[in-house]
Coordinates of C-alpha atoms and ligand atoms in Angstrom, one line a residue:
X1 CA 10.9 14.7 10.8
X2 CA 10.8 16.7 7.3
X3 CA 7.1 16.9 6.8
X4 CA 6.1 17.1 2.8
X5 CA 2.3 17.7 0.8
X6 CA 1.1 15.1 -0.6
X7 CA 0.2 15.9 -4.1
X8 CA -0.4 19.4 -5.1
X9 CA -3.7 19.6 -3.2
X10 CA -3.1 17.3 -0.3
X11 CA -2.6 17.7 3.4
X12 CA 1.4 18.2 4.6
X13 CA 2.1 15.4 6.3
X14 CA 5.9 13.4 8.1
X15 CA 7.4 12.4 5.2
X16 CA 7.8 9.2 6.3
X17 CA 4.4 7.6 7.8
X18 CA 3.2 5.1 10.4
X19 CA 1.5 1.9 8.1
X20 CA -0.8 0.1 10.9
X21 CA -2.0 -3.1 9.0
X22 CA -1.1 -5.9 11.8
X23 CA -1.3 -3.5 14.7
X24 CA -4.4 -5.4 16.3
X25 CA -5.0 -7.8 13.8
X26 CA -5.1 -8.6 9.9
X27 CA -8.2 -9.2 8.7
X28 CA -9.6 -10.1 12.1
X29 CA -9.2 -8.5 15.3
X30 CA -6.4 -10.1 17.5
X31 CA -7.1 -7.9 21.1
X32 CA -4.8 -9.8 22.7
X33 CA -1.4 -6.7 22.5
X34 CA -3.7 -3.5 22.6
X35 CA -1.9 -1.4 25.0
X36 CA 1.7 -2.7 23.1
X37 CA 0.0 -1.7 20.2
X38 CA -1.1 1.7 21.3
X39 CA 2.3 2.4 22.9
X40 CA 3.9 2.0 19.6
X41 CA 1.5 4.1 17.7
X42 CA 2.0 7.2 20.2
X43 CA 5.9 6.2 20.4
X44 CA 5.4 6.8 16.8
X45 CA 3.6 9.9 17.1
X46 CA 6.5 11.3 19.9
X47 CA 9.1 10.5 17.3
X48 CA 7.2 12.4 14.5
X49 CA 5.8 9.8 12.4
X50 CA 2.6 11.7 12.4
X51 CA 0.8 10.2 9.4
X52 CA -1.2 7.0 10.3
X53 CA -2.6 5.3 7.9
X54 CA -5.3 2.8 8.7
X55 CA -8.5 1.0 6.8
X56 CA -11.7 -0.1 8.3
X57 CA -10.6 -3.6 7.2
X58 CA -7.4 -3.8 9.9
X59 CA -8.2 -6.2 11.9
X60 CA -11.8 -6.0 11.0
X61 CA -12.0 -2.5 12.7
X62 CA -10.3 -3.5 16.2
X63 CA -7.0 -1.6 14.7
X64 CA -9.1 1.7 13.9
X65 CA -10.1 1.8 17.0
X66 CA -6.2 1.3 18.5
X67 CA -5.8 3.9 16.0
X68 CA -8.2 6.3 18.2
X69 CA -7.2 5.5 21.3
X70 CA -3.6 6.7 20.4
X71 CA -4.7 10.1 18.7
X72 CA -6.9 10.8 21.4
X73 CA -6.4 14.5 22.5
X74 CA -3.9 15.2 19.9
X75 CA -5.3 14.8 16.2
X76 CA -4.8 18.4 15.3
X77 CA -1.1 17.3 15.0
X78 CA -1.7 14.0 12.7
X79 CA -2.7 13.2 9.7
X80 CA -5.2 10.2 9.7
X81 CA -5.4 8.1 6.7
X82 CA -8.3 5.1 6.3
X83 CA -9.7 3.4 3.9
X84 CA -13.6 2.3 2.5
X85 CA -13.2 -1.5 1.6
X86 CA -13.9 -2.4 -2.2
X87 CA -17.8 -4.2 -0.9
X88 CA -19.0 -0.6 0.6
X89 CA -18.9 1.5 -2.1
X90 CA -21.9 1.8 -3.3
X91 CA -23.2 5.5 -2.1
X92 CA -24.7 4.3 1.2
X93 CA -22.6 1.9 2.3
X94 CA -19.8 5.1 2.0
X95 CA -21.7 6.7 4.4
X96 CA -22.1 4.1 6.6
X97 CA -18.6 3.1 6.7
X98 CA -17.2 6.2 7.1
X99 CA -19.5 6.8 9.9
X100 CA -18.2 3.5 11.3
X101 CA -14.5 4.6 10.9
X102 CA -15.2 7.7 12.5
X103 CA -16.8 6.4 15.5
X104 CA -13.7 4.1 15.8
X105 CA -11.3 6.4 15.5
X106 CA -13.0 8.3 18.0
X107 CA -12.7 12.1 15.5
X108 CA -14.8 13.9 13.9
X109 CA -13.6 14.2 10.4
X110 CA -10.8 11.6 8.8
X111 CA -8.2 13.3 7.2
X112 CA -8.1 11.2 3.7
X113 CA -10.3 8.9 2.8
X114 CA -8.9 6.2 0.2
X115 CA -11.2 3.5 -2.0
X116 CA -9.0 0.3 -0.8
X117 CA -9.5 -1.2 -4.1
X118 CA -11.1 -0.7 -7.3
X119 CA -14.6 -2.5 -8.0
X120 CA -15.9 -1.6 -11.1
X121 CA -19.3 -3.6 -10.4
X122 CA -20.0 -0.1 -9.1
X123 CA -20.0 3.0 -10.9
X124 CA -16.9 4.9 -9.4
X125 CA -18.9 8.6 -10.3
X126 CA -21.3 7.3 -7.2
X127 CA -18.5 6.6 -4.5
X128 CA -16.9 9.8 -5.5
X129 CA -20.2 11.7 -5.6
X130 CA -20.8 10.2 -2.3
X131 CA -17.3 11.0 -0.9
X132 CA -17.6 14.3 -2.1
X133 CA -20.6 15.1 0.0
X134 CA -18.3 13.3 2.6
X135 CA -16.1 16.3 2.4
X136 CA -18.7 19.1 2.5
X137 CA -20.3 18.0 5.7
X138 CA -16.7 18.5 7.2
X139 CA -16.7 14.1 7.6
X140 CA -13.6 13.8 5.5
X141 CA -11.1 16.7 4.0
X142 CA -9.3 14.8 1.3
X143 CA -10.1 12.1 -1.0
X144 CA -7.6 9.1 -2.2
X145 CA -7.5 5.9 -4.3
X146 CA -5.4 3.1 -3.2
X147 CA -4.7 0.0 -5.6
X148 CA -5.8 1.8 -9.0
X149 CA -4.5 1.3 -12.3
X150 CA -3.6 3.9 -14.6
X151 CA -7.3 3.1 -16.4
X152 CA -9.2 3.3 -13.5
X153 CA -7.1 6.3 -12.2
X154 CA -7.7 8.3 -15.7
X155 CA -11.5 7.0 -15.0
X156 CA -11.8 8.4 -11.6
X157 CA -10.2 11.9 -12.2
X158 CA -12.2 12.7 -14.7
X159 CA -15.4 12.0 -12.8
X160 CA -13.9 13.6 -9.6
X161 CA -15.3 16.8 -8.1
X162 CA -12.9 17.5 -5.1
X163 CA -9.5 16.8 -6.0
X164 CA -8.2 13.3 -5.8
X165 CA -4.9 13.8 -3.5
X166 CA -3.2 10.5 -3.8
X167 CA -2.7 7.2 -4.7
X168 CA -1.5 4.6 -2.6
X169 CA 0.0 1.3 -4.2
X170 CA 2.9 -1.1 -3.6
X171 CA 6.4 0.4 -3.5
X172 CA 9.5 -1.0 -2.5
X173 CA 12.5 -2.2 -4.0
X174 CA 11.7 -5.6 -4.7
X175 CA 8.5 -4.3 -6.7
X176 CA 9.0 -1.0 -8.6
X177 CA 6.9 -1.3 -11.2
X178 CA 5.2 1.6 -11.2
X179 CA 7.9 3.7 -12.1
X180 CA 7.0 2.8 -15.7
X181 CA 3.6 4.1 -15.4
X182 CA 1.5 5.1 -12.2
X183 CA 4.1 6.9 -11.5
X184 CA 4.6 9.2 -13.9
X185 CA 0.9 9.2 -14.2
X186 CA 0.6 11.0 -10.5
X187 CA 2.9 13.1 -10.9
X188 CA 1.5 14.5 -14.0
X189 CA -2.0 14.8 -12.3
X190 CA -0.4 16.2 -9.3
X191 CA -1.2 13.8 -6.9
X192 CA 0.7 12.3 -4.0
X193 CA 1.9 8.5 -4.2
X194 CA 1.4 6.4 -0.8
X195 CA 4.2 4.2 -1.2
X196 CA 2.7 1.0 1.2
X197 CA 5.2 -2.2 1.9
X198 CA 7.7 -0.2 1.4
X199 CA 10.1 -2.7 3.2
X200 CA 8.5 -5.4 1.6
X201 CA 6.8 -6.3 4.3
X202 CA 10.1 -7.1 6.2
X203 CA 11.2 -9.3 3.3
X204 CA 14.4 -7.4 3.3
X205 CA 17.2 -9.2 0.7
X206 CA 19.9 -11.3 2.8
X207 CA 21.8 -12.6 0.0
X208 CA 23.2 -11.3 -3.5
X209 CA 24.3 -8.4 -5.0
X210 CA 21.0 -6.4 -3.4
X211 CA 21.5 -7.5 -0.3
X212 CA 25.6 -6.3 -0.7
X213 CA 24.7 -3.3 -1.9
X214 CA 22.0 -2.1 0.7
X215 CA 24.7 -3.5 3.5
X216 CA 27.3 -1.8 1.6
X217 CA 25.5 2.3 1.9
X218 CA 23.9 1.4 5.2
X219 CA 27.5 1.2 6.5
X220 CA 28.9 3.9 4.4
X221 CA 26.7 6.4 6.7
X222 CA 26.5 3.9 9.6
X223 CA 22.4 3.4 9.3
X224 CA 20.5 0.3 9.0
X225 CA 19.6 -1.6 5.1
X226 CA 15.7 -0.2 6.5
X227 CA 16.9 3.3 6.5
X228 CA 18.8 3.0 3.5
X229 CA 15.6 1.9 1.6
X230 CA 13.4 4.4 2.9
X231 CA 15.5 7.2 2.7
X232 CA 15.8 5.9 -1.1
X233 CA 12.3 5.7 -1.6
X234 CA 11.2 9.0 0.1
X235 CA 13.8 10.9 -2.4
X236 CA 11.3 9.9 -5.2
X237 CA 9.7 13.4 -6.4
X238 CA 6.0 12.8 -4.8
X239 CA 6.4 9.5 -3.1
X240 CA 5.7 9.1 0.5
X241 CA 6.7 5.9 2.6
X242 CA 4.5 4.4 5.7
X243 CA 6.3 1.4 6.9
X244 CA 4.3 -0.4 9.3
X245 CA 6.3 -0.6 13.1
X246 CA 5.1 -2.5 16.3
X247 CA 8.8 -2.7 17.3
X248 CA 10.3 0.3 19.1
X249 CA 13.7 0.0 17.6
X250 CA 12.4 -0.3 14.3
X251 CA 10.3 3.0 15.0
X252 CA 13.1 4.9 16.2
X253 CA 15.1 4.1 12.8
X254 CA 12.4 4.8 10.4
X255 CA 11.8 8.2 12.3
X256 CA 15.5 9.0 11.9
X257 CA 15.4 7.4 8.2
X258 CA 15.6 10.6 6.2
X259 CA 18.3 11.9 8.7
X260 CA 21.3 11.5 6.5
X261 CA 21.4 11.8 2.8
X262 CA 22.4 9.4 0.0
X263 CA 25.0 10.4 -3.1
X264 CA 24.2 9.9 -6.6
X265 CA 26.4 6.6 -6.2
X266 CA 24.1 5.1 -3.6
X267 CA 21.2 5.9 -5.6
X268 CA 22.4 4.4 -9.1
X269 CA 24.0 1.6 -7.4
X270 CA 19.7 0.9 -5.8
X271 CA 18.7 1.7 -9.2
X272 CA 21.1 -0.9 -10.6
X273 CA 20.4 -3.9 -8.2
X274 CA 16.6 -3.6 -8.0
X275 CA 15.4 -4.1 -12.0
X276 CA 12.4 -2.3 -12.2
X277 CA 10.3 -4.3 -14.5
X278 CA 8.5 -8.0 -13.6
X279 CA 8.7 -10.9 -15.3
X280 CA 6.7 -12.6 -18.0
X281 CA 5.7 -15.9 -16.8
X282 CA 3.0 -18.3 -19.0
X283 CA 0.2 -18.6 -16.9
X284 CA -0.1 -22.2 -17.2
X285 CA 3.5 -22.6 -15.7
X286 CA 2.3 -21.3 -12.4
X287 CA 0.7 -23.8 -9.8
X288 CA -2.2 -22.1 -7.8
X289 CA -5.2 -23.3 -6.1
X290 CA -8.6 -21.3 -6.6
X291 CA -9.3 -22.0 -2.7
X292 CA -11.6 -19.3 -1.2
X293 CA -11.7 -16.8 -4.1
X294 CA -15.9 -16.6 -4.0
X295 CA -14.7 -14.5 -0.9
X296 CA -13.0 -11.9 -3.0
X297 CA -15.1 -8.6 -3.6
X298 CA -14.3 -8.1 -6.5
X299 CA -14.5 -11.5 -8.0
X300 CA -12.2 -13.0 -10.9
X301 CA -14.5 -11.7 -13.2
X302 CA -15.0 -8.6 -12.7
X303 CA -11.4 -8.2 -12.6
X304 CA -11.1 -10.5 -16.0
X305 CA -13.3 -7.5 -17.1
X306 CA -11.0 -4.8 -16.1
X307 CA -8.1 -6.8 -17.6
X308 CA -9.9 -7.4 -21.0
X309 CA -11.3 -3.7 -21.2
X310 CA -7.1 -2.7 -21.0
X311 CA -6.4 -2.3 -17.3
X312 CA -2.9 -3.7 -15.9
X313 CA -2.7 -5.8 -12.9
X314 CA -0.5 -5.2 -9.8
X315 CA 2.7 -8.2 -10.6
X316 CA 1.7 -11.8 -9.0
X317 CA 4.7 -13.4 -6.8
X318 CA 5.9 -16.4 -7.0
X319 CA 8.6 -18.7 -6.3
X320 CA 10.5 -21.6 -8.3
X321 CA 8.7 -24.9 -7.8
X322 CA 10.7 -26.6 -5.6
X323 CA 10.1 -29.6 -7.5
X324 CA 9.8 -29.3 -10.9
X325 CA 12.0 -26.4 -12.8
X326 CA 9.6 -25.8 -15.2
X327 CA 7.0 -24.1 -12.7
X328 CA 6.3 -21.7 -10.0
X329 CA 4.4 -22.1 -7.1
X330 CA 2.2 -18.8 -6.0
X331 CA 2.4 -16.9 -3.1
X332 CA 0.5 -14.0 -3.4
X333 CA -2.3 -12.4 -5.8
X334 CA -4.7 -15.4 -6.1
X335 CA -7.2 -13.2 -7.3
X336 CA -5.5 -11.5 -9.8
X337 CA -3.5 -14.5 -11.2
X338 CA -7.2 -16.6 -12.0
X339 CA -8.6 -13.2 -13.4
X340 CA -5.9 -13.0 -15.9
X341 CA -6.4 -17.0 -17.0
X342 CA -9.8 -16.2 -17.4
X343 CA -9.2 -13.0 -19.5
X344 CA -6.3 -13.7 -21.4
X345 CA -5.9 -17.8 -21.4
X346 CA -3.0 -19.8 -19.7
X347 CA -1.0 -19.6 -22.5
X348 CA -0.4 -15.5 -21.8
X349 CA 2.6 -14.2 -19.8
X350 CA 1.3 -13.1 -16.7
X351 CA 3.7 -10.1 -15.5
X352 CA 4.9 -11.7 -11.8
X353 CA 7.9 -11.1 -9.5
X354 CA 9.7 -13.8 -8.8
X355 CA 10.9 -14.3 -5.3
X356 CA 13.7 -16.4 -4.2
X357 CA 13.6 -18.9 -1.4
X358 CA 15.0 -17.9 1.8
Ligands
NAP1 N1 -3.5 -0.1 0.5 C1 -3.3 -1.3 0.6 O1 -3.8 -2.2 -0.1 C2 -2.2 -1.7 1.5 C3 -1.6 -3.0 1.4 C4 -0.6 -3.3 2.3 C5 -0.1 -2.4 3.3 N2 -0.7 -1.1 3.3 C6 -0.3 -0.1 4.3 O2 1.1 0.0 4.3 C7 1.6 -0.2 5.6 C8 3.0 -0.8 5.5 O3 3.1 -2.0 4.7 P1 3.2 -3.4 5.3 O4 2.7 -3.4 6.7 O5 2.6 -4.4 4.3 O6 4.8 -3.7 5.2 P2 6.1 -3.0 5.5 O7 5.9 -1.7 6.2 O8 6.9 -3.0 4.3 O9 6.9 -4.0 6.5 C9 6.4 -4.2 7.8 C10 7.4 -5.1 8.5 O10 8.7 -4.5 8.5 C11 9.2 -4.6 9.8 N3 10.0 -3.3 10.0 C12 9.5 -2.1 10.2 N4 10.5 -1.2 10.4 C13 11.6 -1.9 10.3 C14 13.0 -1.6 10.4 N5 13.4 -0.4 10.6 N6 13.9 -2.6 10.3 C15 13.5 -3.9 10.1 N7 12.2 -4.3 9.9 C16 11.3 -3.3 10.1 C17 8.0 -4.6 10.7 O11 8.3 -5.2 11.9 P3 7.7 -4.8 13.4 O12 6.2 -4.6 13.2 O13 8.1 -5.9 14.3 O14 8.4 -3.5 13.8 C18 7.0 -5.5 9.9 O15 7.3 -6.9 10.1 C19 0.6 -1.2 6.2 O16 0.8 -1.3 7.6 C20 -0.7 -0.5 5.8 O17 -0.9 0.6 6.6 C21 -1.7 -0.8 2.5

């Protein structure tokens, strides 16, 4: 496995990575596949997919600890990557969740530490501060953001004493929209880009002229439409890929994913089937319920906030209303969707990518 730096200040880590959200649970813990899930992470490791990432909100810490018991005896050869949820980030709560991931993962220092998400109902100099005295007591080495926008990012740098290594945010071929701006962004600041669902979380296209043209490379070089994606996505200058694998075969193909190269005419003809930009949907034509968002930390309104003061959101999906043409029923970004009615009206095209049904 090609191992890379992430950023210009970062760790070197496999150039393709080992994602882990599922591996023992979502958000709750499921113990009921450990040792399956173990045996895949080391499988992983064997095949030199040696940078984990992880978050103390995988399976409500069950997968950090599946995590640790995988590493265990050999973390001087892996990168471990986890993540302070957006409800700890005030300076003690840091402390106290890093010293919970640690104790999960069963090491003494975490290799990157990475705010899950943005919450700017607390000052972002504090976590940093806090994460910064993280890293001099030898408790983390690097510091990352995950799920920033190019505000917050610009906010965060310029409050950030040790270097900010990387960013990790959506990227995969059904959703590259930060190639108009986070992008670039990183690369100017000189920081890595964690490219997570990078196969869309196994959404791959079947039909259309994506799906033929992903079939039509993978056979070209006799690989697999997974490989084909990854190997297109690791090729972006920066960009580092951590699919998430509980399957064998599939960890054995996204090990060998960078093991064969793709010609300019593979690449234009991605670039060409995969439009980068989202749509621009009036809110009001979207149906979605406001079921459980008091759960949400942070709330609509503090992301209404974010969105009034200038910050972009991450795209909503959606899909055509099965019943009526003039909608489109949500499936993901709840949150974000009733943030932008309260901040900009229903009225407003919210940007959203529009999936179509299976
Ligand atoms: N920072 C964040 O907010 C955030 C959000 C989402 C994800 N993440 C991170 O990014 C990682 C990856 O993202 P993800 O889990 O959402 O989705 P993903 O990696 O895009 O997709 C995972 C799915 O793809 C399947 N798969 C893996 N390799 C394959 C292959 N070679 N061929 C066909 N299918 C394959 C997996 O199946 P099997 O498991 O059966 O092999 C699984 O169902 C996560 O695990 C997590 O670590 C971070």
């Amino acid at each position: 496995m090609i191992r890379t730096r992430l950023g210009k200040d970062g760790p070197f880590v496999s150039a393709i990575g080992l994602g882990t959200w599922g591996l023992g649970g979502r958000f709750t813990a499921d113990a009921r596949h450990d040792d399956l899930c173990v045996d895949a992470i080391k499988m992983g490791l064997d095949l030199g997919l040696t940078f984990i990432d992880t978050a103390e909100a995988y399976g409500a810490g069950h997968t950090e600890r599946l995590v640790g018991r995988a590493v265990r005896g050999r973390h001087s050869d892996v990168c471990i990557a986890t993540k302070v949820s957006p409800e700890h980030l005030r300076p003690e709560d840091v402390v106290r969740a890093a010293e919970g991931s640690l104790r999960r993962l069963d090491i003494d220092c975490i290799d990157l530490y990475q705010i899950h998400w943005p919450n700017s109902s607390v000052p972002i100099e504090a976590t940093l501060g806090t994460m910064d005295r993280l890293v001099e007591q030898g408790k983390i080495r690097f510091i990352g953001l995950s799920n920033f926008g190019c505000r917050g990012l610009a906010k965060a740098l310029s409050c950030a004493g040790h270097p900010v290594v990387a960013l990790q945010t959506e990227y995969n071929l059904f959703d590259r929209t930060i190639e108009n701006d986070l992008l670039p962004f990183c690369r100017k600041a000189g920081m890595g880009l964690i490219a997570y669902s990078p196969l869309d979380q196994g959404h791959s296209p079947t039909r259309g002229m994506g799906a033929e043209t992903l079939v039509g490379i993978a056979d070209k070089h006799g690989r697999t439409v997974a490989q084909v994606i990854l190997n297109w996505l690791a090729r972006v200058q920066g960009v580092v890929p951590i699919p998430k694998a509980g399957n064998p075969a599939h960890l054995r193909e996204n090990a060998a994913a960078l093991d064969f190269t793709l010609d300019e005419e593979d690449v234009a003809a991605v670039d060409l089937a995969f439009a980068p930009r989202p749509a621009a949907i009036p809110a009001w034509r979207v149906r979605a319920d406001t079921k459980g968002l008091q759960n949400f930390v942070p709330g609509p309104n503090e992301l209404a906030r974010d969105i009034v003061a200038g910050e972009a959101i991450k795209p909503i999906r959606v899909v055509p209303a099965p019943d009526d043409p003039s909608r489109f029923d949500l499936v993901e970004g709840k949150l974000r969707y009733w943030a932008w009615v309260k901040a900009m009206g229903a009225e407003r095209a919210v940007p959203a990518l529009v999936r179509q049904p299976a």
